[in-house]
Amino acid sequence: MTVHYTELEYLPADLKRELLPKHVAVIMDGNGRWAKRQGLPRIMGHKRGVDALKDLLRCCKDWGISALTAYAFSTENWKRPQEEVEFLMTLFQRVLRQELREMLEENVQIRFVGNLQALPRILQEEISRSMEETKDNRAIRFTVATNYGGRQEILQACRAIADQVKQGLLQPDEIDEATFERHLYTAGICDPDLLIRTSGEMRISNFLLWQMAYAEIYITETLWPDFDRAEFHRALSAYQQRERRFGKV
Ligand code: IPE
Ligand code: IPE
Ligand code: MG
């Protein structure tokens, strides 16, 4: 029997609902290599990457996963050629504008994390609008890490906490994990249970350093634009085989 995954609206029968990750994070890597293999410019890979992300978001929603976080642009990605950076910023802005209505209809809550003030103003406006308009949506929490760096996130949390100490609002020995988490960009979102990285690279690339403490990591050779429901199914099957110990025996 052939399964058409694009039509696979319901959770595949071999997956156990009670063992699904609550929160999936993805490092969407390999757009450039995908384009190169097709003989296309890198930017075409980014365009196709958007389609893959849209389908993953819908799939998470269809299959009952309540949070998805995607790494769209790292603090290090500014080091790419200016042309590529500009293309990405314009793409984010255009996609956000085009997809807002659908996100509203599908009850998606979108949130952006990262140093957003450094993004082009027009993109910042689209970001604020989309976050404001979708804030009460509850079907799925979709977080996009844009100009995001894990170290930078930890540093800004430290500065904010140090400032509270300086003002006498907090004692140093009162700083615990919960205090710290409240100052991260991801405050209020549970830690990812599963991290997926495409295109075979075995690294974290400065993504969610604090939050990833106990995430299960799944790496596939598939390039991001080719990551589809069948691939996601494989990632979830692998995740369900894992024994999560959290330091216990
Ligand atoms: C990931 O794909 C997308 C972004 C970092 C924005 P890449 O652009 O890193 O693709 P490769 O790694 O060069 O193939
Ligand atoms: C990580 O991919 C960042 C995003 C997917 C946005 P990169 O392609 O930038 O990571 P490195 O450079 O291979 O570590
Ligand atoms: Mg890459």
PDB file of C-alpha atoms and ligand atoms in Angstrom:
ATOM      1  CA  MET A   1       0.000   0.000   0.000  1.00  0.00           C
ATOM      2  CA  THR A   2       1.366   3.403  -0.888  1.00  0.00           C
ATOM      3  CA  VAL A   3       0.951   6.066   1.730  1.00  0.00           C
ATOM      4  CA  HIS A   4       0.665   9.605   0.391  1.00  0.00           C
ATOM      5  CA  TYR A   5       2.184  11.563   3.200  1.00  0.00           C
ATOM      6  CA  THR A   6       1.074  14.940   1.966  1.00  0.00           C
ATOM      7  CA  GLU A   7      -2.442  13.630   2.489  1.00  0.00           C
ATOM      8  CA  LEU A   8      -1.583  11.997   5.789  1.00  0.00           C
ATOM      9  CA  GLU A   9      -3.713  14.201   7.914  1.00  0.00           C
ATOM     10  CA  TYR A  10      -3.960  11.935  10.933  1.00  0.00           C
ATOM     11  CA  LEU A  11      -1.258  10.630  13.220  1.00  0.00           C
ATOM     12  CA  PRO A  12       0.265   7.478  11.645  1.00  0.00           C
ATOM     13  CA  ALA A  13      -1.066   4.387  13.391  1.00  0.00           C
ATOM     14  CA  ASP A  14       2.349   3.155  14.530  1.00  0.00           C
ATOM     15  CA  LEU A  15       3.006   6.297  16.578  1.00  0.00           C
ATOM     16  CA  LYS A  16       1.800   6.447  20.168  1.00  0.00           C
ATOM     17  CA  ARG A  17      -0.032   9.621  20.947  1.00  0.00           C
ATOM     18  CA  GLU A  18       1.006   9.576  24.606  1.00  0.00           C
ATOM     19  CA  LEU A  19       4.673   9.389  23.605  1.00  0.00           C
ATOM     20  CA  LEU A  20       4.678  12.318  21.191  1.00  0.00           C
ATOM     21  CA  PRO A  21       7.039  15.198  21.936  1.00  0.00           C
ATOM     22  CA  LYS A  22       5.163  18.240  23.220  1.00  0.00           C
ATOM     23  CA  HIS A  23       7.672  20.587  21.676  1.00  0.00           C
ATOM     24  CA  VAL A  24       9.734  19.977  18.526  1.00  0.00           C
ATOM     25  CA  ALA A  25      12.627  22.246  17.538  1.00  0.00           C
ATOM     26  CA  VAL A  26      14.214  22.229  14.079  1.00  0.00           C
ATOM     27  CA  ILE A  27      17.501  23.466  12.690  1.00  0.00           C
ATOM     28  CA  MET A  28      16.442  23.882   9.076  1.00  0.00           C
ATOM     29  CA  ASP A  29      19.796  23.312   7.410  1.00  0.00           C
ATOM     30  CA  GLY A  30      20.804  22.472   3.843  1.00  0.00           C
ATOM     31  CA  ASN A  31      18.860  24.965   1.731  1.00  0.00           C
ATOM     32  CA  GLY A  32      22.025  26.073  -0.062  1.00  0.00           C
ATOM     33  CA  ARG A  33      23.140  22.515  -0.798  1.00  0.00           C
ATOM     34  CA  TRP A  34      19.667  21.608  -2.028  1.00  0.00           C
ATOM     35  CA  ALA A  35      19.734  24.496  -4.515  1.00  0.00           C
ATOM     36  CA  LYS A  36      23.255  23.677  -5.635  1.00  0.00           C
ATOM     37  CA  ARG A  37      22.242  20.094  -6.393  1.00  0.00           C
ATOM     38  CA  GLN A  38      19.417  21.368  -8.569  1.00  0.00           C
ATOM     39  CA  GLY A  39      21.757  23.802 -10.313  1.00  0.00           C
ATOM     40  CA  LEU A  40      19.863  26.748  -8.820  1.00  0.00           C
ATOM     41  CA  PRO A  41      21.042  29.819  -6.877  1.00  0.00           C
ATOM     42  CA  ARG A  42      21.110  29.392  -3.051  1.00  0.00           C
ATOM     43  CA  ILE A  43      18.141  31.677  -2.592  1.00  0.00           C
ATOM     44  CA  MET A  44      15.892  29.191  -4.383  1.00  0.00           C
ATOM     45  CA  GLY A  45      16.717  26.739  -1.613  1.00  0.00           C
ATOM     46  CA  HIS A  46      15.498  29.249   0.954  1.00  0.00           C
ATOM     47  CA  LYS A  47      12.271  29.711  -0.968  1.00  0.00           C
ATOM     48  CA  ARG A  48      11.663  25.971  -1.038  1.00  0.00           C
ATOM     49  CA  GLY A  49      12.607  25.815   2.623  1.00  0.00           C
ATOM     50  CA  VAL A  50       9.603  27.986   3.456  1.00  0.00           C
ATOM     51  CA  ASP A  51       7.267  25.405   1.880  1.00  0.00           C
ATOM     52  CA  ALA A  52       8.848  22.649   3.967  1.00  0.00           C
ATOM     53  CA  LEU A  53       8.367  24.693   7.135  1.00  0.00           C
ATOM     54  CA  LYS A  54       4.741  25.460   6.326  1.00  0.00           C
ATOM     55  CA  ASP A  55       4.001  21.790   5.856  1.00  0.00           C
ATOM     56  CA  LEU A  56       5.796  20.812   9.063  1.00  0.00           C
ATOM     57  CA  LEU A  57       3.785  23.367  11.005  1.00  0.00           C
ATOM     58  CA  ARG A  58       0.541  22.034   9.589  1.00  0.00           C
ATOM     59  CA  CYS A  59       1.664  18.474  10.234  1.00  0.00           C
ATOM     60  CA  CYS A  60       2.485  19.212  13.896  1.00  0.00           C
ATOM     61  CA  LYS A  61      -0.955  20.702  14.257  1.00  0.00           C
ATOM     62  CA  ASP A  62      -2.656  17.763  12.492  1.00  0.00           C
ATOM     63  CA  TRP A  63      -0.799  15.207  14.588  1.00  0.00           C
ATOM     64  CA  GLY A  64      -1.331  16.911  17.929  1.00  0.00           C
ATOM     65  CA  ILE A  65       2.074  18.415  18.724  1.00  0.00           C
ATOM     66  CA  SER A  66       1.543  21.631  20.631  1.00  0.00           C
ATOM     67  CA  ALA A  67       4.758  23.570  20.018  1.00  0.00           C
ATOM     68  CA  LEU A  68       7.176  23.956  17.115  1.00  0.00           C
ATOM     69  CA  THR A  69      10.281  26.138  17.132  1.00  0.00           C
ATOM     70  CA  ALA A  70      12.257  26.760  13.941  1.00  0.00           C
ATOM     71  CA  TYR A  71      15.718  28.278  13.572  1.00  0.00           C
ATOM     72  CA  ALA A  72      15.383  30.739  10.703  1.00  0.00           C
ATOM     73  CA  PHE A  73      18.412  33.027  11.097  1.00  0.00           C
ATOM     74  CA  SER A  74      21.282  32.901  13.547  1.00  0.00           C
ATOM     75  CA  THR A  75      23.311  35.787  14.966  1.00  0.00           C
ATOM     76  CA  GLU A  76      26.189  34.312  12.918  1.00  0.00           C
ATOM     77  CA  ASN A  77      24.252  34.304   9.638  1.00  0.00           C
ATOM     78  CA  TRP A  78      24.949  38.044   9.159  1.00  0.00           C
ATOM     79  CA  LYS A  79      28.389  36.891   8.009  1.00  0.00           C
ATOM     80  CA  ARG A  80      26.856  35.565   4.770  1.00  0.00           C
ATOM     81  CA  PRO A  81      27.039  37.578   1.535  1.00  0.00           C
ATOM     82  CA  GLN A  82      24.978  40.745   1.820  1.00  0.00           C
ATOM     83  CA  GLU A  83      22.819  39.698  -1.107  1.00  0.00           C
ATOM     84  CA  GLU A  84      21.767  36.477   0.612  1.00  0.00           C
ATOM     85  CA  VAL A  85      21.078  38.241   3.935  1.00  0.00           C
ATOM     86  CA  GLU A  86      18.934  40.829   2.182  1.00  0.00           C
ATOM     87  CA  PHE A  87      17.043  38.141   0.309  1.00  0.00           C
ATOM     88  CA  LEU A  88      16.306  36.309   3.563  1.00  0.00           C
ATOM     89  CA  MET A  89      15.058  39.441   5.346  1.00  0.00           C
ATOM     90  CA  THR A  90      12.740  40.243   2.437  1.00  0.00           C
ATOM     91  CA  LEU A  91      11.569  36.636   2.281  1.00  0.00           C
ATOM     92  CA  PHE A  92      10.709  36.585   6.014  1.00  0.00           C
ATOM     93  CA  GLN A  93       8.761  39.780   5.666  1.00  0.00           C
ATOM     94  CA  ARG A  94       6.855  38.652   2.598  1.00  0.00           C
ATOM     95  CA  VAL A  95       6.020  35.215   3.961  1.00  0.00           C
ATOM     96  CA  LEU A  96       4.841  36.689   7.233  1.00  0.00           C
ATOM     97  CA  ARG A  97       2.526  39.082   5.463  1.00  0.00           C
ATOM     98  CA  GLN A  98       1.181  36.359   3.151  1.00  0.00           C
ATOM     99  CA  GLU A  99       0.630  33.752   5.841  1.00  0.00           C
ATOM    100  CA  LEU A 100      -0.895  35.851   8.613  1.00  0.00           C
ATOM    101  CA  ARG A 101      -4.486  35.323   7.524  1.00  0.00           C
ATOM    102  CA  GLU A 102      -4.002  31.571   7.327  1.00  0.00           C
ATOM    103  CA  MET A 103      -2.359  31.471  10.743  1.00  0.00           C
ATOM    104  CA  LEU A 104      -5.354  33.304  12.147  1.00  0.00           C
ATOM    105  CA  GLU A 105      -7.766  30.879  10.461  1.00  0.00           C
ATOM    106  CA  GLU A 106      -5.802  27.871  11.669  1.00  0.00           C
ATOM    107  CA  ASN A 107      -5.510  29.165  15.233  1.00  0.00           C
ATOM    108  CA  VAL A 108      -1.689  29.316  15.155  1.00  0.00           C
ATOM    109  CA  GLN A 109       0.094  31.473  17.704  1.00  0.00           C
ATOM    110  CA  ILE A 110       3.302  32.834  16.214  1.00  0.00           C
ATOM    111  CA  ARG A 111       6.138  34.213  18.272  1.00  0.00           C
ATOM    112  CA  PHE A 112       9.598  35.426  17.352  1.00  0.00           C
ATOM    113  CA  VAL A 113      12.661  35.023  19.525  1.00  0.00           C
ATOM    114  CA  GLY A 114      16.059  36.629  19.080  1.00  0.00           C
ATOM    115  CA  ASN A 115      17.526  40.098  18.998  1.00  0.00           C
ATOM    116  CA  LEU A 116      14.634  41.511  17.008  1.00  0.00           C
ATOM    117  CA  GLN A 117      15.666  45.179  17.349  1.00  0.00           C
ATOM    118  CA  ALA A 118      18.532  44.596  14.935  1.00  0.00           C
ATOM    119  CA  LEU A 119      16.203  43.431  12.142  1.00  0.00           C
ATOM    120  CA  PRO A 120      15.030  45.761   9.336  1.00  0.00           C
ATOM    121  CA  ARG A 121      12.285  48.022  10.666  1.00  0.00           C
ATOM    122  CA  ILE A 122       9.696  46.874   8.159  1.00  0.00           C
ATOM    123  CA  LEU A 123      10.268  43.262   9.223  1.00  0.00           C
ATOM    124  CA  GLN A 124       9.998  44.281  12.873  1.00  0.00           C
ATOM    125  CA  GLU A 125       6.603  45.773  12.097  1.00  0.00           C
ATOM    126  CA  GLU A 126       5.357  42.564  10.465  1.00  0.00           C
ATOM    127  CA  ILE A 127       6.677  40.604  13.432  1.00  0.00           C
ATOM    128  CA  SER A 128       4.918  42.794  16.015  1.00  0.00           C
ATOM    129  CA  ARG A 129       1.684  42.692  14.079  1.00  0.00           C
ATOM    130  CA  SER A 130       1.690  38.918  13.651  1.00  0.00           C
ATOM    131  CA  MET A 131       2.524  38.302  17.310  1.00  0.00           C
ATOM    132  CA  GLU A 132      -0.167  40.703  18.485  1.00  0.00           C
ATOM    133  CA  GLU A 133      -2.875  39.333  16.174  1.00  0.00           C
ATOM    134  CA  THR A 134      -2.212  35.682  16.962  1.00  0.00           C
ATOM    135  CA  LYS A 135      -1.481  35.954  20.673  1.00  0.00           C
ATOM    136  CA  ASP A 136      -4.742  34.339  21.790  1.00  0.00           C
ATOM    137  CA  ASN A 137      -4.513  31.427  19.327  1.00  0.00           C
ATOM    138  CA  ARG A 138      -4.138  28.050  20.955  1.00  0.00           C
ATOM    139  CA  ALA A 139      -3.961  25.244  18.352  1.00  0.00           C
ATOM    140  CA  ILE A 140      -0.160  25.379  18.240  1.00  0.00           C
ATOM    141  CA  ARG A 141       2.598  27.674  19.445  1.00  0.00           C
ATOM    142  CA  PHE A 142       4.941  28.384  16.593  1.00  0.00           C
ATOM    143  CA  THR A 143       8.203  30.092  17.526  1.00  0.00           C
ATOM    144  CA  VAL A 144      10.602  31.432  14.920  1.00  0.00           C
ATOM    145  CA  ALA A 145      14.177  32.091  16.007  1.00  0.00           C
ATOM    146  CA  THR A 146      15.342  35.066  13.962  1.00  0.00           C
ATOM    147  CA  ASN A 147      18.641  36.825  14.652  1.00  0.00           C
ATOM    148  CA  TYR A 148      18.815  34.310  17.449  1.00  0.00           C
ATOM    149  CA  GLY A 149      21.948  33.150  19.266  1.00  0.00           C
ATOM    150  CA  GLY A 150      21.925  31.001  22.377  1.00  0.00           C
ATOM    151  CA  ARG A 151      24.921  32.744  23.926  1.00  0.00           C
ATOM    152  CA  GLN A 152      23.493  36.154  23.209  1.00  0.00           C
ATOM    153  CA  GLU A 153      20.184  35.091  24.791  1.00  0.00           C
ATOM    154  CA  ILE A 154      21.967  33.912  27.947  1.00  0.00           C
ATOM    155  CA  LEU A 155      23.976  37.140  28.133  1.00  0.00           C
ATOM    156  CA  GLN A 156      20.922  39.379  27.842  1.00  0.00           C
ATOM    157  CA  ALA A 157      19.220  37.353  30.594  1.00  0.00           C
ATOM    158  CA  CYS A 158      22.311  37.832  32.809  1.00  0.00           C
ATOM    159  CA  ARG A 159      22.271  41.575  32.205  1.00  0.00           C
ATOM    160  CA  ALA A 160      18.573  41.846  33.055  1.00  0.00           C
ATOM    161  CA  ILE A 161      19.034  39.817  36.249  1.00  0.00           C
ATOM    162  CA  ALA A 162      22.163  41.768  37.247  1.00  0.00           C
ATOM    163  CA  ASP A 163      20.164  44.949  36.823  1.00  0.00           C
ATOM    164  CA  GLN A 164      17.504  43.672  39.226  1.00  0.00           C
ATOM    165  CA  VAL A 165      20.182  42.786  41.753  1.00  0.00           C
ATOM    166  CA  LYS A 166      21.728  46.227  41.377  1.00  0.00           C
ATOM    167  CA  GLN A 167      18.350  47.825  42.051  1.00  0.00           C
ATOM    168  CA  GLY A 168      18.000  45.699  45.185  1.00  0.00           C
ATOM    169  CA  LEU A 169      14.960  43.828  43.825  1.00  0.00           C
ATOM    170  CA  LEU A 170      16.693  40.441  43.921  1.00  0.00           C
ATOM    171  CA  GLN A 171      19.400  38.792  46.029  1.00  0.00           C
ATOM    172  CA  PRO A 172      22.119  36.790  44.214  1.00  0.00           C
ATOM    173  CA  ASP A 173      21.210  33.619  46.107  1.00  0.00           C
ATOM    174  CA  GLU A 174      17.598  33.962  44.969  1.00  0.00           C
ATOM    175  CA  ILE A 175      18.638  33.415  41.336  1.00  0.00           C
ATOM    176  CA  ASP A 176      17.495  29.908  40.467  1.00  0.00           C
ATOM    177  CA  GLU A 177      16.648  28.124  37.223  1.00  0.00           C
ATOM    178  CA  ALA A 178      13.101  29.470  37.251  1.00  0.00           C
ATOM    179  CA  THR A 179      14.342  33.066  37.628  1.00  0.00           C
ATOM    180  CA  PHE A 180      16.733  32.524  34.769  1.00  0.00           C
ATOM    181  CA  GLU A 181      14.129  30.987  32.498  1.00  0.00           C
ATOM    182  CA  ARG A 182      11.824  33.934  32.996  1.00  0.00           C
ATOM    183  CA  HIS A 183      14.489  36.134  31.425  1.00  0.00           C
ATOM    184  CA  LEU A 184      15.065  34.004  28.361  1.00  0.00           C
ATOM    185  CA  TYR A 185      13.309  34.836  25.080  1.00  0.00           C
ATOM    186  CA  THR A 186      11.486  31.530  25.406  1.00  0.00           C
ATOM    187  CA  ALA A 187       9.914  32.361  28.787  1.00  0.00           C
ATOM    188  CA  GLY A 188       6.649  30.463  29.163  1.00  0.00           C
ATOM    189  CA  ILE A 189       7.410  27.868  26.461  1.00  0.00           C
ATOM    190  CA  CYS A 190       8.376  24.381  27.656  1.00  0.00           C
ATOM    191  CA  ASP A 191      11.827  23.078  26.672  1.00  0.00           C
ATOM    192  CA  PRO A 192      12.036  21.157  23.381  1.00  0.00           C
ATOM    193  CA  ASP A 193      11.704  17.377  23.760  1.00  0.00           C
ATOM    194  CA  LEU A 194      13.044  16.685  20.294  1.00  0.00           C
ATOM    195  CA  LEU A 195      15.597  18.581  18.206  1.00  0.00           C
ATOM    196  CA  ILE A 196      15.750  17.745  14.513  1.00  0.00           C
ATOM    197  CA  ARG A 197      18.645  18.907  12.368  1.00  0.00           C
ATOM    198  CA  THR A 198      18.615  18.298   8.642  1.00  0.00           C
ATOM    199  CA  SER A 199      21.503  17.886   6.190  1.00  0.00           C
ATOM    200  CA  GLY A 200      23.674  15.762   8.425  1.00  0.00           C
ATOM    201  CA  GLU A 201      25.614  18.334  10.422  1.00  0.00           C
ATOM    202  CA  MET A 202      26.344  17.118  13.960  1.00  0.00           C
ATOM    203  CA  ARG A 203      26.212  20.413  15.773  1.00  0.00           C
ATOM    204  CA  ILE A 204      23.905  22.775  17.627  1.00  0.00           C
ATOM    205  CA  SER A 205      25.131  26.009  15.961  1.00  0.00           C
ATOM    206  CA  ASN A 206      24.260  28.222  18.947  1.00  0.00           C
ATOM    207  CA  PHE A 207      20.575  27.198  19.043  1.00  0.00           C
ATOM    208  CA  LEU A 208      18.628  27.088  22.345  1.00  0.00           C
ATOM    209  CA  LEU A 209      21.706  26.270  24.422  1.00  0.00           C
ATOM    210  CA  TRP A 210      19.958  26.460  27.790  1.00  0.00           C
ATOM    211  CA  GLN A 211      16.662  24.918  26.671  1.00  0.00           C
ATOM    212  CA  MET A 212      18.259  21.941  24.938  1.00  0.00           C
ATOM    213  CA  ALA A 213      19.715  20.459  28.158  1.00  0.00           C
ATOM    214  CA  TYR A 214      17.654  17.265  27.876  1.00  0.00           C
ATOM    215  CA  ALA A 215      16.342  17.331  24.308  1.00  0.00           C
ATOM    216  CA  GLU A 216      16.619  14.156  22.247  1.00  0.00           C
ATOM    217  CA  ILE A 217      18.630  14.911  19.121  1.00  0.00           C
ATOM    218  CA  TYR A 218      17.716  13.495  15.715  1.00  0.00           C
ATOM    219  CA  ILE A 219      19.914  14.199  12.715  1.00  0.00           C
ATOM    220  CA  THR A 220      18.988  13.300   9.158  1.00  0.00           C
ATOM    221  CA  GLU A 221      21.022  13.584   5.960  1.00  0.00           C
ATOM    222  CA  THR A 222      17.918  14.892   4.170  1.00  0.00           C
ATOM    223  CA  LEU A 223      18.276  18.517   3.111  1.00  0.00           C
ATOM    224  CA  TRP A 224      15.720  20.888   4.597  1.00  0.00           C
ATOM    225  CA  PRO A 225      13.637  21.561   1.431  1.00  0.00           C
ATOM    226  CA  ASP A 226      13.134  17.767   1.125  1.00  0.00           C
ATOM    227  CA  PHE A 227      12.035  17.326   4.749  1.00  0.00           C
ATOM    228  CA  ASP A 228       8.434  16.122   4.438  1.00  0.00           C
ATOM    229  CA  ARG A 229       5.839  14.245   6.487  1.00  0.00           C
ATOM    230  CA  ALA A 230       7.493  10.903   5.752  1.00  0.00           C
ATOM    231  CA  GLU A 231      10.749  12.264   7.177  1.00  0.00           C
ATOM    232  CA  PHE A 232       8.983  13.692  10.177  1.00  0.00           C
ATOM    233  CA  HIS A 233       7.272  10.363  10.734  1.00  0.00           C
ATOM    234  CA  ARG A 234      10.735   8.712  10.798  1.00  0.00           C
ATOM    235  CA  ALA A 235      12.032  11.287  13.276  1.00  0.00           C
ATOM    236  CA  LEU A 236       9.048  10.714  15.574  1.00  0.00           C
ATOM    237  CA  SER A 237       9.415   6.923  15.343  1.00  0.00           C
ATOM    238  CA  ALA A 238      13.071   7.233  16.333  1.00  0.00           C
ATOM    239  CA  TYR A 239      12.120   9.554  19.199  1.00  0.00           C
ATOM    240  CA  GLN A 240       9.565   7.062  20.481  1.00  0.00           C
ATOM    241  CA  GLN A 241      12.276   4.369  20.673  1.00  0.00           C
ATOM    242  CA  ARG A 242      14.447   6.517  22.917  1.00  0.00           C
ATOM    243  CA  GLU A 243      14.681   6.010  26.634  1.00  0.00           C
ATOM    244  CA  ARG A 244      14.645   9.432  28.248  1.00  0.00           C
ATOM    245  CA  ARG A 245      16.396   9.121  31.576  1.00  0.00           C
ATOM    246  CA  PHE A 246      16.983  12.666  32.811  1.00  0.00           C
ATOM    247  CA  GLY A 247      19.929  11.421  34.869  1.00  0.00           C
ATOM    248  CA  LYS A 248      18.015   8.590  36.532  1.00  0.00           C
ATOM    249  CA  VAL A 249      18.714   4.878  36.098  1.00  0.00           C
TER     250      VAL A 249
HETATM  251  C1  IPE B   1      19.767  26.878   6.248  1.00  0.00           C
HETATM  252  O1  IPE B   1      20.312  26.462   5.034  1.00  0.00           O
HETATM  253  C2  IPE B   1      19.055  28.204   6.138  1.00  0.00           C
HETATM  254  C3  IPE B   1      19.678  29.312   6.880  1.00  0.00           C
HETATM  255  C4  IPE B   1      20.751  29.237   7.624  1.00  0.00           C
HETATM  256  C5  IPE B   1      19.035  30.593   6.748  1.00  0.00           C
HETATM  257  P1  IPE B   1      21.753  26.922   4.610  1.00  0.00           P
HETATM  258  O2  IPE B   1      21.657  28.202   3.869  1.00  0.00           O
HETATM  259  O3  IPE B   1      22.662  26.953   5.795  1.00  0.00           O
HETATM  260  O4  IPE B   1      22.172  25.754   3.625  1.00  0.00           O
HETATM  261  P2  IPE B   1      23.591  25.092   3.479  1.00  0.00           P
HETATM  262  O5  IPE B   1      24.006  24.636   4.852  1.00  0.00           O
HETATM  263  O6  IPE B   1      24.510  26.141   2.946  1.00  0.00           O
HETATM  264  O7  IPE B   1      23.372  23.966   2.537  1.00  0.00           O
HETATM  265  C1  IPE B   2      22.152  27.046  11.478  1.00  0.00           C
HETATM  266  O1  IPE B   2      22.556  26.723  10.197  1.00  0.00           O
HETATM  267  C2  IPE B   2      21.298  28.273  11.458  1.00  0.00           C
HETATM  268  C3  IPE B   2      19.986  28.124  10.836  1.00  0.00           C
HETATM  269  C4  IPE B   2      19.480  27.028  10.364  1.00  0.00           C
HETATM  270  C5  IPE B   2      19.205  29.327  10.779  1.00  0.00           C
HETATM  271  P1  IPE B   2      23.962  27.228   9.629  1.00  0.00           P
HETATM  272  O2  IPE B   2      24.090  26.680   8.270  1.00  0.00           O
HETATM  273  O3  IPE B   2      24.092  28.690   9.783  1.00  0.00           O
HETATM  274  O4  IPE B   2      24.979  26.527  10.648  1.00  0.00           O
HETATM  275  P2  IPE B   2      26.509  26.188  10.475  1.00  0.00           P
HETATM  276  O5  IPE B   2      27.185  27.424   9.968  1.00  0.00           O
HETATM  277  O6  IPE B   2      26.605  25.072   9.505  1.00  0.00           O
HETATM  278  O7  IPE B   2      26.964  25.779  11.840  1.00  0.00           O
HETATM  279 MG    MG B   3      23.895  25.586   6.649  1.00  0.00          MG
END
